[in-house]
């Protein structure tokens, strides 16, 4: 099998992670980077072509990618870019606004069905692997529910999607959002209560925001805590900090999470399932998962499949570099 | 969608678990039970037909199953039964002799390709869900390895496959096998060492055996510790106990396990993935997973697919009772 040619669309934290992940996957090659600001990217990158994102037909012709990994934000970038790019090439993205996924799927699917390409949407670790673990736990323990928790350690976990959303607000120069799991909620699940939670019962959100000089902090705070989907459903705290403080104290991208489900088998025998991950670099972990899905997208396309897919629609073997014989021998 | 008609082949612990699981899955109905000893089963079961297992064509015609869940042992039952039954109906089984899976797959696949039915093989929690978690972890963290550990608690975990293997030995009236994880091995994996283990580095095996009166205990011990695949690669201890002791002290079916992988993302940022399950009843947990795969087998067959499949070949959505729209809305 010849190398999978990947274009990275968007050169932020996830985009940088995808470039690193491609280097760590021997069956892939970075065909090029496309960006809304190619000149900015070229200051850092000189060994692969960097082209303007908007002219999709042109960069697809020039870079001949098998798949484009879309690394833009979920709030403004992906809803506009994905259905535009999948007219010309297979795509993978990490659209992470959970409540909007059905509409997003429908839009991307319509475009990909028409063009004949494959678009894997909303993948990463959540939505993505955690979605899959929730569905599997619910399937294997009927009647139980599976729950996702994030930021189990004291520091919490940095949410990129929510940090990105904060940075779209006028007057915000930079920002970080840390998610904290509510420990009592985890224990309720482990006890087999299958509790009915609102999102706000499970997590709190802590924002560290650098405001522009003269910006209206009250207005920024109000915009944050009322942002639908992202912050409105949660107990959200907003802390204004200086740029120096943000960089010194909130510079890494650590995150961790847990899917937990407790139910019964037979006539009431307790059963529990937990999936946990811990990342020093959340964007790199997301990138690694995106790249495995890029491999799957190319394989689906090679089978003549088209349209939108989520991780729920993809056989696990498609993510692996190993052959069927190797998987049966080594990993079953 | 009309109810999925399931035949349970084999009325042991897993078979009983499958019958209970079918009751807990609203889209399924128990069409009947087939057994090598139907008269024995009829003493316990009167509300569904119980027929002789061997006459496959007859019970398929009579019970009209969409799928048969094969609950026999991996050592003697399944290698003979699966390719015989999949000539007439879709099958699901939990063949668990890891080192023989490639040959087993080939044999079952040849038969199912010819007959046009679907056979999902070697599923349950390991092989099965744990296999999938290993492959996913290895795909998402290239270069890292994923490891499965069992029996993390003090009591260890009861292995049904290995207990079954013990009971095939001449002179053994009954037996239980408890698996113990080697804690130092787990810590080595968590530290990111990606160690090269032999099976015996990771687990020890503890057998509790009731010998027939006058049986040669030395010969039994020797047969156990030298049994290829099952015991030969492990530090195995054999304890002879009375039937009363076995029933009093070793009567439940608890088991638990962990898939653990530690690697890096990007240029060396630590990353860890762990999947853990804990069952009060291991056979019921296996049964619950088998039943979800029975649903998947019927869906694959409805698409015109045929041949042998493992969990690695099946999209996770196929295990769920939920529609695509529900999955996108609720569980992504």
XYZ file of C-alpha atoms in Angstrom:
664
model
C 0.000 0.000 0.000
C 1.423 3.393 -0.939
C 1.582 6.153 1.670
C -1.599 8.006 2.579
C -1.224 11.652 1.510
C -2.672 13.958 4.177
C -3.368 17.681 3.973
C -3.662 19.506 7.280
C -6.243 22.304 7.134
C -5.609 24.818 9.895
C -2.337 25.407 11.713
C -3.358 25.754 15.352
C -2.620 23.412 18.235
C -4.501 20.472 16.740
C -2.976 21.118 13.311
C 0.533 21.049 14.785
C -0.413 17.834 16.598
C -1.626 16.265 13.357
C 1.652 17.137 11.630
C 3.556 15.440 14.475
C 1.196 12.449 14.401
C 1.704 11.970 10.654
C 5.457 11.709 11.324
C 4.739 9.012 13.907
C 2.577 6.953 11.522
C 4.791 5.182 8.980
C 2.004 4.730 6.415
C 1.335 8.482 6.077
C 2.947 11.486 4.488
C 2.197 15.176 4.973
C 1.205 16.428 1.508
C 0.851 20.033 2.586
C -0.778 22.545 4.882
C -3.674 24.831 3.987
C -4.501 27.840 6.085
C -6.438 31.075 6.041
C -3.095 32.769 6.752
C -0.541 30.864 4.678
C 2.080 33.603 5.027
C 2.002 33.234 8.814
C 2.386 29.448 8.552
C 5.277 29.748 6.081
C 7.298 31.536 8.751
C 7.380 28.246 10.665
C 7.094 25.648 7.904
C 9.372 25.403 4.897
C 9.574 21.704 4.030
C 6.034 21.234 2.670
C 3.758 23.406 0.510
C 1.544 25.896 2.384
C -1.459 27.140 0.396
C -4.542 29.295 1.002
C -7.377 27.229 2.482
C -10.199 28.928 0.579
C -9.217 27.770 -2.910
C -10.018 24.124 -2.299
C -10.091 22.939 -5.892
C -6.637 24.389 -6.486
C -4.893 22.852 -3.459
C -6.524 19.484 -4.018
C -5.210 19.485 -7.603
C -1.774 20.565 -6.507
C -1.252 18.524 -3.334
C -3.198 15.400 -4.422
C -4.281 14.467 -0.870
C -6.101 11.232 -0.070
C -7.672 12.975 2.887
C -7.747 16.400 4.555
C -7.706 16.645 8.332
C -9.683 19.750 9.278
C -8.254 21.372 12.388
C -10.350 24.511 12.668
C -12.604 25.455 15.558
C -16.111 24.057 15.920
C -17.802 27.375 16.475
C -16.960 29.233 13.283
C -14.488 27.280 11.127
C -15.796 23.744 10.677
C -19.489 24.503 10.023
C -18.342 26.554 7.063
C -15.301 24.585 5.874
C -16.229 20.904 5.968
C -19.017 20.836 3.388
C -16.898 23.120 1.208
C -13.800 20.899 1.330
C -15.568 17.534 1.038
C -16.735 18.526 -2.420
C -13.176 17.705 -3.531
C -11.528 15.344 -1.044
C -12.215 13.027 1.896
C -12.198 14.831 5.240
C -11.861 14.160 8.958
C -12.775 16.686 11.635
C -13.260 17.073 15.367
C -16.461 19.139 15.475
C -17.199 19.064 19.195
C -20.365 20.997 19.876
C -22.348 17.955 21.023
C -25.822 19.423 20.812
C -25.292 20.514 17.196
C -23.858 17.213 15.916
C -27.101 15.923 14.299
C -27.500 19.062 12.182
C -23.782 19.154 11.399
C -23.873 15.481 10.343
C -26.837 16.129 8.039
C -25.172 19.079 6.320
C -21.796 17.358 5.848
C -23.492 14.130 4.717
C -25.560 15.900 2.076
C -22.458 17.469 0.604
C -20.381 14.269 0.718
C -23.172 12.120 -0.719
C -23.299 14.494 -3.660
C -19.559 14.672 -4.224
C -18.903 10.986 -3.497
C -16.286 11.554 -0.796
C -16.061 10.310 2.802
C -16.303 12.765 5.706
C -15.616 11.440 9.184
C -17.012 14.006 11.592
C -16.825 14.785 15.288
C -13.947 12.568 16.234
C -11.186 12.873 18.785
C -11.580 11.636 22.310
C -14.922 13.308 23.009
C -16.876 13.365 20.840
C -15.159 10.336 19.380
C -13.685 7.525 21.451
C -15.804 8.455 24.465
C -18.954 8.438 22.313
C -18.079 4.939 21.190
C -17.396 3.777 24.749
C -20.742 5.188 25.882
C -22.591 3.359 23.108
C -20.758 0.086 23.755
C -21.388 0.223 27.504
C -25.065 0.954 26.887
C -25.237 -1.906 24.393
C -23.506 -4.442 26.632
C -25.412 -3.462 29.790
C -28.949 -2.747 28.539
C -30.832 -0.275 30.671
C -27.682 1.241 32.143
C -26.405 4.590 30.997
C -22.773 5.546 30.385
C -21.416 8.894 31.468
C -18.392 10.950 30.455
C -16.398 12.918 33.022
C -13.464 15.253 32.400
C -10.833 16.917 34.515
C -10.645 14.399 37.329
C -7.425 15.764 38.823
C -7.246 18.872 40.994
C -6.102 21.132 38.154
C -8.943 20.026 35.916
C -8.546 19.516 32.208
C -8.023 22.144 29.558
C -10.846 22.140 27.001
C -9.599 23.305 23.623
C -13.028 23.649 22.057
C -14.230 25.806 24.917
C -11.015 27.841 25.011
C -11.454 28.395 21.296
C -15.032 29.530 21.871
C -13.835 32.018 24.489
C -11.356 33.499 22.018
C -14.135 34.247 19.528
C -15.597 36.806 21.940
C -14.901 40.440 21.182
C -12.419 41.918 23.613
C -10.796 38.581 24.516
C -7.096 38.461 23.627
C -6.483 34.939 24.860
C -8.160 32.467 27.195
C -8.105 28.994 28.702
C -11.022 26.923 29.937
C -10.516 24.222 32.555
C -13.209 21.611 33.084
C -13.701 19.977 36.471
C -15.588 16.752 37.108
C -18.006 16.773 40.034
C -16.704 13.848 42.163
C -20.083 13.155 43.815
C -21.591 12.622 40.367
C -18.986 9.951 39.497
C -19.722 8.093 42.720
C -23.442 8.144 41.978
C -22.793 6.459 38.651
C -20.418 3.863 40.132
C -23.063 2.989 42.708
C -25.340 1.869 39.862
C -27.903 4.619 40.350
C -27.999 5.524 36.628
C -28.757 9.069 37.712
C -30.525 11.621 35.563
C -27.997 14.450 35.294
C -28.122 17.821 33.686
C -24.731 18.692 32.131
C -24.245 21.119 35.001
C -24.539 18.320 37.583
C -21.484 16.575 36.165
C -19.009 19.374 35.464
C -18.083 22.899 36.289
C -16.211 25.231 33.948
C -13.439 27.585 34.977
C -12.301 30.277 32.538
C -9.061 32.267 32.593
C -9.436 35.227 30.264
C -7.058 37.963 29.096
C -9.142 41.006 28.183
C -8.005 43.617 25.682
C -7.111 47.001 27.203
C -10.329 48.899 27.816
C -12.565 45.900 27.087
C -15.875 45.660 28.941
C -15.231 42.774 31.355
C -18.826 42.581 32.499
C -20.003 42.229 28.927
C -17.364 39.525 28.264
C -18.407 37.638 31.400
C -22.044 37.825 30.416
C -21.305 36.617 26.894
C -19.335 33.677 28.273
C -21.747 32.441 30.895
C -24.680 32.757 28.509
C -23.040 31.116 25.483
C -25.491 28.378 24.385
C -24.153 24.822 24.477
C -20.683 25.816 25.606
C -21.222 27.576 28.942
C -24.878 28.356 29.573
C -25.705 24.878 30.983
C -22.823 24.894 33.518
C -21.720 26.580 36.699
C -19.074 28.749 35.048
C -16.536 30.944 36.754
C -14.662 33.625 34.830
C -11.276 34.882 36.044
C -9.545 37.756 34.298
C -5.774 37.395 34.255
C -2.852 39.135 32.577
C -1.228 37.657 29.493
C 1.904 36.951 31.550
C -0.086 35.103 34.179
C -1.949 33.074 31.551
C 1.284 32.023 29.877
C 3.062 31.229 33.134
C 0.331 29.343 34.951
C -1.949 27.991 32.224
C 0.355 27.132 29.376
C 0.157 23.349 28.952
C -2.624 21.290 27.421
C -3.226 18.559 29.970
C -6.545 16.773 29.986
C -8.004 13.553 31.228
C -11.368 11.865 31.208
C -13.440 8.912 32.259
C -16.383 7.046 30.766
C -18.136 5.183 33.517
C -21.155 2.900 33.459
C -22.597 0.637 36.106
C -25.482 -1.721 35.572
C -26.414 -5.341 36.054
C -26.351 -8.614 34.179
C -28.813 -11.505 34.474
C -31.167 -10.984 37.374
C -29.231 -8.230 39.106
C -25.528 -9.078 39.265
C -23.493 -5.875 39.434
C -21.413 -4.972 36.403
C -19.154 -1.994 35.808
C -17.260 -0.593 32.827
C -14.764 2.285 32.919
C -12.625 3.840 30.195
C -10.007 6.356 31.219
C -7.484 8.423 29.351
C -4.865 10.883 30.492
C -3.031 13.189 28.123
C -0.127 15.558 28.727
C -1.139 17.197 25.463
C -4.822 17.171 24.687
C -4.422 18.625 21.145
C -1.798 16.013 20.292
C -4.023 13.222 21.616
C -6.928 14.567 19.552
C -4.563 14.757 16.587
C -3.452 11.145 17.022
C -7.062 10.006 16.997
C -7.864 12.202 13.972
C -4.976 10.660 12.055
C -6.185 7.111 12.772
C -9.580 8.217 11.440
C -7.883 9.666 8.352
C -6.589 6.145 7.667
C -10.122 4.789 8.142
C -11.606 7.463 5.849
C -9.233 6.477 3.045
C -10.138 2.814 3.484
C -13.867 3.548 3.465
C -13.424 5.622 0.310
C -11.421 2.816 -1.307
C -14.432 0.552 -0.752
C -16.628 3.009 -2.626
C -18.331 4.340 0.496
C -19.384 7.983 0.644
C -21.129 10.449 2.934
C -20.668 11.379 6.576
C -19.457 8.872 9.168
C -18.804 8.965 12.878
C -16.620 6.607 14.889
C -19.810 4.601 15.509
C -19.930 3.682 11.822
C -16.339 2.452 11.477
C -15.007 -1.068 12.170
C -12.087 -0.770 14.643
C -9.681 -2.643 12.340
C -9.849 0.298 9.911
C -7.875 2.434 12.376
C -4.927 0.069 12.530
C -1.853 -0.140 10.314
C -1.870 -3.902 10.842
C -3.217 -6.416 8.355
C -6.164 -8.639 9.137
C -3.839 -11.617 9.622
C -1.640 -9.639 12.032
C -4.658 -8.442 14.018
C -6.043 -11.969 14.342
C -2.677 -13.333 15.379
C -1.410 -10.595 17.681
C -4.295 -8.616 19.084
C -7.397 -10.764 19.351
C -38.067 -3.929 13.031
C -39.466 -7.298 14.101
C -37.876 -9.155 17.009
C -34.582 -10.948 16.451
C -35.140 -14.680 16.924
C -32.226 -16.219 18.830
C -31.416 -19.886 19.371
C -29.109 -20.662 22.282
C -26.812 -23.601 21.534
C -25.509 -25.109 24.747
C -27.057 -24.796 28.168
C -24.144 -24.151 30.492
C -23.304 -20.984 32.423
C -22.918 -18.827 29.337
C -26.059 -20.308 27.772
C -28.070 -19.464 30.882
C -26.572 -15.966 30.762
C -27.601 -15.562 27.129
C -31.174 -16.569 27.947
C -31.267 -13.936 30.708
C -29.671 -11.352 28.404
C -32.271 -11.956 25.691
C -34.964 -11.150 28.264
C -33.161 -7.889 29.031
C -32.968 -6.858 25.357
C -36.401 -5.727 24.153
C -35.637 -6.315 20.461
C -34.946 -10.044 20.937
C -36.875 -13.223 21.535
C -35.619 -16.665 22.569
C -36.681 -18.980 19.739
C -35.409 -22.123 21.444
C -32.531 -23.980 22.999
C -30.468 -26.690 21.342
C -28.292 -28.995 23.383
C -26.402 -32.256 23.192
C -28.550 -33.311 26.150
C -32.019 -31.904 25.464
C -33.683 -34.140 28.060
C -31.473 -32.676 30.808
C -32.323 -29.132 29.694
C -36.056 -29.872 29.552
C -35.988 -30.550 33.291
C -35.291 -26.843 33.799
C -36.902 -25.259 30.760
C -40.508 -25.680 29.688
C -41.517 -22.401 28.048
C -39.459 -22.705 24.827
C -38.630 -25.645 22.522
C -35.535 -27.665 23.429
C -34.089 -29.722 20.562
C -31.020 -31.896 19.896
C -28.065 -29.771 18.787
C -26.692 -32.218 16.225
C -29.612 -32.087 13.779
C -28.973 -28.500 12.715
C -31.071 -28.456 9.558
C -34.085 -29.674 11.515
C -33.942 -27.168 14.370
C -33.241 -24.284 12.008
C -36.355 -25.221 10.021
C -38.440 -25.590 13.136
C -37.236 -22.641 15.249
C -36.552 -20.204 12.356
C -33.760 -18.360 14.186
C -32.137 -15.231 12.805
C -28.990 -16.153 14.689
C -27.655 -18.924 16.946
C -25.483 -18.015 19.927
C -23.039 -20.878 20.450
C -22.259 -21.333 24.117
C -20.097 -24.456 24.056
C -16.514 -24.694 25.277
C -13.587 -23.596 23.142
C -11.578 -26.747 23.607
C -13.908 -29.386 22.201
C -17.336 -27.927 21.358
C -16.874 -24.844 19.220
C -14.175 -26.110 16.831
C -16.602 -28.827 15.821
C -19.947 -27.016 16.071
C -19.483 -23.582 14.522
C -18.697 -24.570 10.935
C -21.455 -27.176 11.154
C -24.124 -24.731 12.359
C -23.176 -21.802 10.126
C -24.108 -23.882 7.103
C -27.728 -23.105 8.048
C -27.863 -19.964 10.188
C -25.842 -16.935 11.350
C -23.772 -17.663 14.457
C -21.983 -15.871 17.280
C -19.467 -17.565 19.571
C -16.888 -16.852 22.258
C -14.016 -19.089 21.126
C -11.306 -17.975 23.514
C -8.151 -19.924 22.801
C -6.172 -16.879 21.641
C -3.334 -18.677 19.920
C -5.731 -20.748 17.785
C -7.941 -17.845 16.638
C -6.345 -17.423 13.174
C -6.938 -21.078 12.266
C -10.401 -21.038 13.815
C -11.288 -17.874 11.875
C -10.126 -19.470 8.604
C -12.191 -22.608 9.131
C -15.363 -20.791 10.182
C -14.936 -18.234 7.395
C -14.607 -20.915 4.707
C -17.816 -22.541 5.838
C -19.756 -19.259 6.157
C -18.516 -17.926 2.827
C -19.858 -21.054 1.204
C -23.211 -21.030 2.971
C -23.688 -17.264 2.794
C -24.217 -16.736 6.517
C -22.460 -14.467 9.033
C -20.364 -15.949 11.857
C -19.057 -13.577 14.503
C -16.297 -15.445 16.308
C -14.262 -15.053 19.474
C -16.271 -12.378 21.190
C -17.044 -11.639 24.806
C -14.813 -9.463 26.907
C -11.529 -11.170 26.030
C -11.187 -12.057 23.270
C -13.714 -9.441 22.250
C -13.983 -6.021 23.811
C -10.437 -6.201 25.185
C -9.104 -7.133 21.734
C -10.795 -4.061 20.339
C -9.435 -1.833 23.099
C -5.925 -3.150 22.475
C -6.184 -2.420 18.761
C -7.641 1.062 19.339
C -4.968 1.990 21.891
C -2.243 0.765 19.544
C -3.805 2.713 16.674
C -4.179 5.954 18.624
C -0.724 5.791 20.230
C 1.503 4.390 17.465
C 4.500 2.501 18.754
C 2.928 1.799 22.130
C 1.553 -1.594 22.994
C -1.655 -2.344 24.866
C -1.804 -5.059 27.478
C -4.645 -7.029 29.047
C -4.610 -7.924 32.731
C -7.127 -10.046 34.633
C -7.896 -10.736 38.243
C -6.703 -7.470 39.741
C -8.343 -7.990 43.111
C -6.963 -10.247 45.830
C -9.279 -13.156 44.990
C -8.336 -13.076 41.327
C -10.836 -13.679 38.569
C -12.493 -16.930 37.628
C -11.647 -17.961 34.067
C -14.473 -19.974 32.540
C -12.512 -21.102 29.503
C -9.709 -22.387 31.647
C -12.072 -23.985 34.177
C -13.768 -25.683 31.252
C -10.408 -26.929 30.002
C -9.644 -28.376 33.434
C -12.916 -30.294 33.408
C -11.991 -32.037 30.147
C -9.151 -33.865 31.929
C -9.793 -37.484 32.845
C -10.274 -37.921 36.582
C -11.426 -34.313 37.168
C -14.960 -34.112 38.585
C -15.111 -30.342 38.807
C -12.676 -27.455 38.880
C -12.213 -23.688 39.008
C -9.344 -21.634 37.676
C -8.539 -18.214 39.131
C -6.312 -15.851 37.210
C -4.141 -13.321 39.023
C -2.556 -10.248 37.463
C 1.080 -9.616 38.333
C 0.963 -6.075 39.809
C 4.578 -5.245 38.948
C 3.794 -5.927 35.296
C 0.909 -3.406 35.315
C 3.160 -0.732 36.797
C 5.790 -1.363 34.127
C 3.179 -0.716 31.445
C 1.832 2.420 33.153
C 5.376 3.779 33.339
C 5.489 3.763 29.536
C 8.146 1.055 29.276
C 6.170 -0.931 26.646
C 7.762 -4.050 28.098
C 8.222 -7.296 26.190
C 6.288 -9.804 28.287
C 5.793 -13.506 27.993
C 2.232 -14.484 29.017
C 3.716 -15.859 32.224
C 5.164 -12.453 33.171
C 1.686 -10.934 33.305
C -0.441 -13.553 35.036
C -0.372 -16.565 37.262
C -3.010 -19.304 37.239
C -4.443 -20.950 40.328
C -6.479 -24.150 39.942
C -8.880 -25.696 42.425
C -9.599 -29.245 41.340
C -11.925 -31.967 42.624
C -10.435 -35.329 41.655
C -12.511 -38.467 41.183
C -12.020 -41.106 43.906
C -8.854 -43.033 43.114
C -7.767 -40.642 40.354
C -4.039 -40.137 39.825
C -3.484 -36.605 41.153
C 0.075 -36.412 39.930
C -1.027 -37.299 36.434
C -3.834 -34.687 36.593
C -1.397 -32.039 37.816
C 1.035 -32.860 35.063
C -1.704 -32.729 32.419
C -2.825 -29.333 33.699
C 0.508 -27.585 33.952
C 1.580 -28.904 30.557
C -1.660 -28.123 28.682
C -0.580 -26.078 25.613
C -1.968 -22.560 25.356
C -4.068 -22.837 28.498
C -1.544 -23.529 31.272
C 1.880 -24.422 29.906
C 3.013 -20.782 29.451
C 2.100 -19.742 33.041
C 3.196 -20.271 36.605
C 0.316 -22.568 37.523
C -0.548 -23.888 40.947
C -2.914 -26.845 41.360
C -4.847 -27.328 44.600
C -6.962 -30.424 45.127
C -10.097 -29.721 47.125
C -13.249 -31.602 48.044
C -16.482 -30.989 46.170
C -17.933 -29.387 49.310
C -15.004 -27.017 49.620
C -15.197 -26.084 45.942
C -18.891 -25.281 46.196
C -18.559 -23.364 49.450
C -15.492 -21.286 48.701
C -15.332 -21.043 44.913
C -18.931 -20.861 43.800
C -19.409 -17.446 42.206
C -18.227 -16.222 38.814
C -16.543 -12.921 39.593
C -14.001 -11.538 37.185
C -12.424 -8.264 36.345
C -9.865 -6.990 33.888
C -7.858 -4.061 32.635
C -6.510 -3.046 29.257
C -3.691 -0.602 29.798
C -1.468 1.253 27.356
C 0.987 4.056 27.882
C 2.824 5.852 25.130
C 3.516 9.342 23.893
C 2.063 11.901 21.520
C 3.949 14.491 19.481
C 7.585 14.650 20.496
C 7.275 12.740 23.739
C 4.260 13.951 25.728
C 3.022 11.155 27.989
C -0.332 9.583 27.129
C -2.228 6.787 28.838
C -5.342 4.762 28.070
C -7.047 2.296 30.409
C -10.205 0.205 30.011
C -11.495 -1.621 33.042
C -14.432 -3.901 33.659
C -15.663 -5.641 36.759
C -18.298 -8.367 36.680
C -20.083 -10.143 39.522
C -20.986 -12.785 36.947
C -18.420 -13.341 34.235
C -20.634 -15.735 32.181
C -23.519 -13.262 32.256
C -21.209 -10.441 31.168
C -19.896 -12.605 28.332
C -23.504 -13.448 27.471
C -24.508 -9.777 27.373
C -21.689 -9.055 24.939
C -22.568 -12.120 22.828
C -26.162 -10.950 22.558
C -25.101 -7.484 21.351
C -23.002 -9.256 18.721
C -26.012 -11.392 17.760
C -27.789 -8.126 16.928
C -24.782 -7.049 14.865
C -24.630 -10.416 13.056
C -28.260 -10.091 11.984
C -27.618 -6.559 10.704
C -24.519 -7.617 8.777
C -26.485 -10.497 7.239
C -29.319 -8.118 6.316
C -26.758 -6.089 4.356
C -25.807 -9.192 2.391
C -22.498 -9.687 4.192
C -21.210 -13.211 4.798
C -18.241 -15.063 6.279
C -16.433 -14.792 9.606
C -16.182 -11.519 11.530
C -14.582 -10.430 14.770
C -15.429 -7.377 16.848
C -12.671 -5.600 14.913
C -14.776 -5.832 11.752
C -18.017 -4.433 13.168
C -19.052 -0.762 13.438
C -19.984 -0.027 17.081
C -23.436 1.308 16.122
C -24.408 -2.234 15.054
C -24.412 -3.325 18.711
C -26.958 -0.750 19.791
C -30.737 -0.922 19.790
C -30.785 2.800 19.065
C -31.348 4.330 15.646
C -28.705 6.392 13.902
C -30.614 9.577 14.715
C -30.850 8.637 18.397
C -27.132 7.802 18.563
C -26.161 11.115 16.972
C -28.434 13.050 19.263
C -27.894 11.270 22.568
C -24.552 9.501 22.603
C -22.095 11.331 20.399
